[in-house]
Coordinates of C-alpha atoms in Angstrom, one line a residue:
X106 CA 25.2 -9.5 -5.1
X107 CA 25.4 -6.6 -7.4
X108 CA 29.0 -5.1 -8.4
X109 CA 28.7 -1.3 -7.5
X110 CA 29.9 -0.1 -10.8
X111 CA 27.9 -2.0 -12.9
X112 CA 24.9 -1.2 -10.6
X113 CA 25.2 2.5 -11.3
X114 CA 25.5 1.9 -14.7
X115 CA 22.1 0.0 -14.8
X116 CA 20.6 2.5 -12.3
X117 CA 21.6 5.4 -14.5
X118 CA 20.1 3.6 -17.6
X119 CA 17.0 2.6 -16.2
X120 CA 16.6 6.2 -15.0
X121 CA 16.2 7.0 -18.3
X122 CA 13.8 4.2 -19.5
X123 CA 11.7 3.2 -16.4
X124 CA 8.1 2.7 -14.3
X125 CA 6.9 1.2 -11.4
X126 CA 4.7 -2.1 -10.9
X127 CA 2.9 -0.1 -8.2
X128 CA 1.5 2.3 -10.4
X129 CA 1.6 0.7 -13.9
X130 CA -1.3 -1.8 -14.7
X131 CA 0.2 -3.4 -17.6
X132 CA -2.1 -6.5 -17.3
X133 CA -5.1 -4.6 -18.3
X134 CA -7.3 -5.6 -21.5
X135 CA -6.8 -3.4 -24.6
X136 CA -10.2 -2.1 -24.3
X137 CA -9.1 -0.4 -21.1
X138 CA -5.7 0.6 -21.8
X139 CA -5.2 4.2 -21.9
X140 CA -1.9 5.9 -22.9
X141 CA -1.2 9.5 -21.4
X142 CA 2.4 10.7 -21.7
X143 CA 2.6 11.6 -17.8
X144 CA 1.3 10.0 -14.7
X145 CA 2.0 11.5 -11.1
X146 CA 0.9 9.6 -7.8
X147 CA 1.3 10.1 -4.3
X148 CA 0.5 7.4 -1.6
X149 CA 0.5 7.1 2.3
X150 CA 0.7 3.7 3.8
X151 CA 0.1 2.8 7.8
X152 CA 0.4 -0.3 9.5
X153 CA -0.3 -1.0 13.2
X154 CA 2.1 -3.3 14.5
X155 CA 1.6 -6.4 17.3
X156 CA 3.4 -6.3 20.6
X157 CA 3.0 -2.6 21.4
X158 CA 5.7 -1.7 18.9
X159 CA 5.8 1.7 17.3
X160 CA 3.4 1.7 14.1
X161 CA 4.8 1.6 10.5
X162 CA 4.6 4.5 8.0
X163 CA 5.4 5.0 4.1
X164 CA 5.3 8.2 2.0
X165 CA 5.3 7.3 -1.8
X166 CA 5.6 9.9 -4.8
X167 CA 6.0 8.6 -8.2
X168 CA 6.6 10.4 -11.7
X169 CA 6.1 8.1 -14.6
X170 CA 6.2 9.2 -18.7
X171 CA 5.4 7.0 -21.5
X172 CA 7.8 6.0 -24.4
X173 CA 7.4 4.1 -27.1
X174 CA 6.8 0.5 -26.3
X175 CA 6.7 1.0 -22.5
X176 CA 7.2 3.7 -19.7
X177 CA 9.8 5.2 -17.5
X178 CA 9.2 6.4 -14.0
X179 CA 11.2 7.4 -10.5
X180 CA 9.7 6.5 -7.3
X181 CA 10.9 8.4 -4.1
X182 CA 9.8 6.6 -0.9
X183 CA 10.1 7.8 2.7
X184 CA 9.2 4.9 5.3
X185 CA 9.2 4.5 9.1
X186 CA 9.7 1.2 10.8
X187 CA 11.0 0.1 14.0
X188 CA 11.2 3.6 15.3
X189 CA 13.8 4.3 12.4
X190 CA 13.1 6.3 9.1
X191 CA 14.9 5.5 5.9
X192 CA 14.7 6.9 2.4
X193 CA 15.1 5.2 -0.7
X194 CA 14.8 5.7 -4.6
X195 CA 13.5 3.1 -7.1
X196 CA 13.4 3.2 -10.9
X197 CA 11.8 1.0 -13.0
X198 CA 11.5 -0.1 -16.9
X199 CA 8.6 -1.6 -18.6
X200 CA 9.4 -2.3 -22.4
X201 CA 7.7 -4.4 -24.9
X202 CA 10.1 -7.3 -26.2
X203 CA 9.6 -9.9 -28.9
X204 CA 5.9 -10.8 -30.2
X205 CA 3.5 -10.5 -27.2
X206 CA 5.9 -10.3 -24.6
X207 CA 7.2 -7.5 -22.4
X208 CA 9.5 -7.2 -19.3
X209 CA 10.3 -5.1 -16.3
X210 CA 13.7 -4.2 -14.8
X211 CA 13.7 -2.3 -11.5
X212 CA 16.6 -1.0 -9.6
X213 CA 17.0 0.7 -6.4
X214 CA 19.1 2.4 -3.9
X215 CA 19.0 3.2 -0.3
X216 CA 21.5 5.7 1.1
X217 CA 21.2 5.0 4.6
X218 CA 20.1 0.9 4.4
X219 CA 18.9 0.9 8.1
X220 CA 15.4 -0.8 6.8
X221 CA 15.5 -0.9 3.2
X222 CA 18.1 -2.7 1.0
X223 CA 21.1 -0.9 0.1
X224 CA 20.9 -1.9 -3.4
X225 CA 18.2 -3.9 -5.4
X226 CA 17.3 -5.4 -8.6
X227 CA 14.6 -7.1 -10.1
X228 CA 13.8 -8.3 -13.5
X229 CA 10.6 -9.9 -15.0
X230 CA 9.6 -11.6 -18.3
X231 CA 5.7 -12.0 -19.3
X232 CA 5.2 -14.2 -22.2
X233 CA 1.5 -15.1 -23.6
X234 CA 1.1 -18.6 -24.2
X235 CA -2.3 -19.1 -25.6
X236 CA -5.2 -17.7 -23.2
X237 CA -2.2 -17.7 -20.6
X238 CA 0.3 -15.0 -19.4
X239 CA 3.6 -16.9 -18.0
X240 CA 6.1 -14.5 -15.6
X241 CA 9.6 -15.6 -15.0
X242 CA 11.3 -13.3 -12.4
X243 CA 14.6 -12.9 -10.1
X244 CA 15.0 -10.4 -7.8
X245 CA 18.3 -9.4 -5.5
X246 CA 18.5 -7.4 -2.4
X247 CA 21.6 -6.5 -0.7
X248 CA 21.2 -5.3 3.0
X249 CA 23.9 -4.4 5.2
X250 CA 25.9 -7.7 5.9
X251 CA 23.3 -10.1 3.8
X252 CA 22.2 -10.5 0.4
X253 CA 18.9 -12.0 -0.5
X254 CA 18.3 -13.9 -3.8
X255 CA 14.5 -14.6 -5.0
X256 CA 13.4 -16.6 -7.9
X257 CA 9.8 -17.0 -8.9
X258 CA 7.4 -18.1 -11.7
X259 CA 3.9 -17.3 -12.3
X260 CA 0.7 -17.7 -14.3
X261 CA -2.2 -15.6 -15.1
X262 CA -5.2 -15.0 -17.4
X263 CA -8.4 -13.1 -18.0
X264 CA -11.7 -14.5 -18.0
X265 CA -14.4 -11.9 -19.3
X266 CA -14.0 -8.7 -16.6
X267 CA -12.1 -10.8 -14.2
X268 CA -8.1 -11.4 -14.2
X269 CA -6.9 -14.2 -12.3
X270 CA -3.2 -14.7 -11.5
X271 CA -0.7 -17.3 -9.4
X272 CA 2.8 -16.9 -8.4
X273 CA 5.4 -19.1 -6.4
X274 CA 8.9 -17.6 -5.3
X275 CA 11.9 -19.4 -3.6
X276 CA 14.7 -17.7 -1.8
X277 CA 17.8 -20.1 -0.9
X278 CA 19.1 -19.5 2.6
X279 CA 21.8 -21.2 4.6
X280 CA 19.8 -24.2 5.5
X281 CA 16.6 -23.9 4.1
X282 CA 14.5 -22.4 1.0
X283 CA 11.9 -19.9 1.8
X284 CA 9.0 -20.6 -0.5
X285 CA 5.6 -18.8 -0.7
X286 CA 2.6 -18.9 -2.8
X287 CA 0.2 -16.1 -3.4
X288 CA -3.1 -16.1 -5.7
X289 CA -5.1 -12.8 -6.7
X290 CA -8.3 -12.1 -8.4
X291 CA -9.1 -8.7 -10.1
X292 CA -12.7 -7.7 -11.1
X293 CA -13.1 -4.8 -13.5
X294 CA -16.2 -2.8 -13.3
X295 CA -15.3 0.2 -15.6
X296 CA -13.2 -0.3 -18.6
X297 CA -13.7 2.4 -21.0
X298 CA -11.7 4.5 -21.2
X299 CA -10.0 3.8 -18.0
X300 CA -9.8 0.9 -15.8
X301 CA -11.5 0.9 -12.1
X302 CA -11.5 -2.5 -10.4
X303 CA -11.6 -4.3 -6.9
X304 CA -8.6 -6.5 -6.4
X305 CA -8.4 -9.3 -3.8
X306 CA -5.2 -11.2 -3.1
X307 CA -3.4 -13.7 -0.6
X308 CA -0.7 -15.7 0.1
X309 CA 1.2 -17.7 2.6
X310 CA 4.4 -19.9 2.9
X311 CA 8.0 -18.9 4.2
X312 CA 9.8 -15.6 3.4
X313 CA 13.0 -13.5 4.3
X314 CA 11.5 -10.4 6.6
X315 CA 12.8 -7.6 8.3
X316 CA 12.4 -7.8 11.7
X317 CA 14.3 -4.8 13.1
X318 CA 16.5 -2.0 12.4
X319 CA 19.9 -2.2 11.0
X320 CA 18.8 -4.6 8.2
X321 CA 17.7 -7.6 11.1
X322 CA 16.5 -10.3 8.7
X323 CA 14.8 -13.7 9.6
X324 CA 13.3 -16.5 7.6
X325 CA 10.0 -17.1 9.1
X326 CA 6.4 -18.4 8.1
X327 CA 4.2 -15.8 6.9
X328 CA 0.7 -15.2 5.4
X329 CA -0.9 -12.3 4.3
X330 CA -4.6 -11.0 2.7
X331 CA -5.3 -7.8 1.2
X332 CA -8.3 -6.1 -0.7
X333 CA -7.5 -3.2 -3.1
X334 CA -9.8 -0.6 -4.7
X335 CA -8.7 1.5 -7.8
X336 CA -11.7 4.0 -8.8
X337 CA -11.3 6.7 -11.7
X338 CA -12.8 10.1 -10.8
X339 CA -12.3 11.1 -13.9
X340 CA -10.3 9.9 -17.4
X341 CA -7.4 11.3 -15.8
X342 CA -7.8 10.8 -12.2
X343 CA -8.0 8.0 -9.7
X344 CA -7.9 7.3 -6.3
X345 CA -6.5 4.0 -4.6
X346 CA -7.7 2.2 -1.4
X347 CA -5.9 -0.9 0.4
X348 CA -7.0 -2.9 3.3
X349 CA -4.5 -5.8 4.3
X350 CA -3.4 -7.8 7.0
X351 CA 0.0 -9.9 7.4
X352 CA 1.5 -12.4 9.6
X353 CA 5.2 -11.8 9.3
X354 CA 6.2 -14.4 12.0
X355 CA 7.3 -12.9 14.9
X356 CA 5.2 -10.0 14.4
X357 CA 1.6 -9.2 13.0
X358 CA 0.6 -5.9 10.9
X359 CA -3.0 -4.3 10.4
X360 CA -3.2 -1.7 8.2
X361 CA -3.9 0.2 4.7
X362 CA -3.1 2.7 1.9
X363 CA -4.6 5.7 0.4
X364 CA -3.4 7.1 -2.9
X365 CA -4.3 9.4 -5.9
X366 CA -2.6 9.7 -9.3
X367 CA -3.5 11.9 -12.1
X368 CA -2.3 11.6 -15.8
X369 CA -2.4 13.9 -18.7

């Protein structure tokens, strides 16, 4: 999927110019936008897994910096699934492109690749068209002995204090396509100078899921729902909390996350 020398060249470049979607809410109205130079975040995720399986855990740390026309960041992840621990690093770039448009480039590396991809690459372009915002994306993941390619398109719009969005993704497999849809709605309740909100998202379809250690993958019918709250305690400090349920075919999960970030 990704040539190794080329991958590390991209990884190096992106490491100098990047930021993750988890901590970068680019789709915030101008009245709510804030441009601090630095941002640091930490998050803990926990999921209770069906069938008496060992619960899943994930620890995430992010350091982000603003640059002219965009942001740069590095994300370190440690997670435990199927009683197996794995680590990874992700670097991202959000950058303004032509008039009104912006892009996102993300690359990742997992040295052990037990429950994470060995390499990953993601590219997104956001293009405003009238009151709407269009999205086109590609994502590639290389697991031990298997590659996953995913293509997608999305549509989003602000309506007053509301932000609504929809996205469809498709991943070709040997004998079928894994096609899924998701929709979300976000309500901002404090815009100036920071963006506090409540976000509800759900989706269903077929997707490629990790169902065991050593990169055991399965194309299965899936569905999920999540509720996320981001609340600023001060202009420079916010807490995040998430509740979620996911049906991943052979297993289901109920869990959530708690996070904090500071910016200066």
